[in-house]
């Protein structure tokens, strides 16, 4: 006689998101701004909570296991506005899936 077994509960996956603003469109350029969001609830990072970026470059984040899932499109400056201050153009979104529970 066999006894039915209950499958082990799969751990829930939660997403951590890392946004890096780089000095150029190249992933190996310097980080000039960043934000971290933690869907696991284990940490509560806030804007400006560190003066040191979590990584020096986007490549360093990749080497640490972050997965790149979005990069901003490259847009040429509008004629006559080449030297105006605006948003940070070179924005890269990374994620890590973390098992919880």
XYZ file of C-alpha atoms in Angstrom:
101
model
C 0.000 0.000 0.000
C 1.265 3.445 -0.831
C 0.654 6.515 1.211
C 0.045 9.786 -0.570
C 2.707 12.324 0.210
C 2.282 16.020 0.447
C 4.789 17.821 -1.726
C 7.128 20.132 0.146
C 5.971 23.692 0.004
C 7.911 25.696 -2.530
C 9.525 28.785 -1.060
C 7.892 32.008 -2.203
C 10.045 34.133 -4.475
C 10.213 37.857 -3.888
C 11.952 40.442 -6.012
C 14.680 42.878 -5.047
C 15.172 45.684 -7.539
C 18.342 47.715 -7.999
C 18.304 50.847 -10.154
C 21.716 52.128 -11.196
C 22.303 55.385 -13.029
C 25.617 55.183 -14.879
C 27.829 57.948 -16.229
C 27.475 56.582 -19.796
C 25.436 53.938 -21.592
C 28.188 51.340 -21.033
C 27.592 48.840 -18.214
C 31.200 49.186 -17.115
C 30.935 52.942 -16.518
C 30.770 54.501 -13.042
C 27.594 54.556 -10.936
C 26.461 58.149 -10.319
C 23.084 57.433 -8.696
C 21.127 54.450 -7.385
C 18.006 53.182 -5.659
C 17.210 49.816 -4.042
C 13.763 48.298 -3.444
C 13.243 45.116 -1.417
C 10.086 43.091 -2.036
C 11.094 40.582 0.649
C 10.558 43.082 3.456
C 13.896 42.058 5.001
C 15.357 45.525 4.490
C 13.894 49.005 4.116
C 16.357 51.038 2.073
C 15.525 54.701 1.546
C 16.776 57.344 -0.820
C 19.965 58.936 0.412
C 20.667 56.325 3.094
C 24.200 55.828 1.811
C 26.854 58.021 0.253
C 28.567 55.003 -1.294
C 26.891 53.196 -4.209
C 26.186 49.493 -3.722
C 28.371 48.757 -6.781
C 30.980 50.743 -8.690
C 29.631 49.690 -12.114
C 26.748 47.802 -13.668
C 29.106 44.941 -14.495
C 29.946 44.595 -10.783
C 26.225 44.122 -10.062
C 26.025 41.425 -12.753
C 29.008 39.631 -11.242
C 27.225 39.641 -7.869
C 24.214 37.822 -9.306
C 21.885 40.694 -10.221
C 19.998 40.142 -13.465
C 19.715 43.076 -15.859
C 16.184 43.429 -17.152
C 15.920 46.956 -18.500
C 18.146 49.679 -19.849
C 16.902 53.099 -20.909
C 16.827 53.776 -24.631
C 19.565 56.040 -25.935
C 18.061 59.346 -26.993
C 20.077 62.111 -28.643
C 19.819 65.545 -27.025
C 17.275 67.863 -28.557
C 18.921 70.509 -30.737
C 19.689 73.595 -28.668
C 19.338 71.751 -25.334
C 22.639 69.853 -25.302
C 23.948 71.582 -22.173
C 20.785 71.779 -20.059
C 20.420 69.797 -16.862
C 17.730 67.135 -16.994
C 17.018 63.583 -15.812
C 19.755 60.973 -15.520
C 19.745 59.256 -18.911
C 21.629 56.014 -18.398
C 19.265 54.082 -16.130
C 19.607 50.316 -15.659
C 17.210 48.079 -13.729
C 18.476 44.867 -12.105
C 16.680 42.203 -10.090
C 17.402 39.343 -7.743
C 14.788 36.740 -6.881
C 14.986 35.848 -3.199
C 13.377 32.730 -1.692
C 11.320 33.567 1.394
C 9.377 31.469 3.847
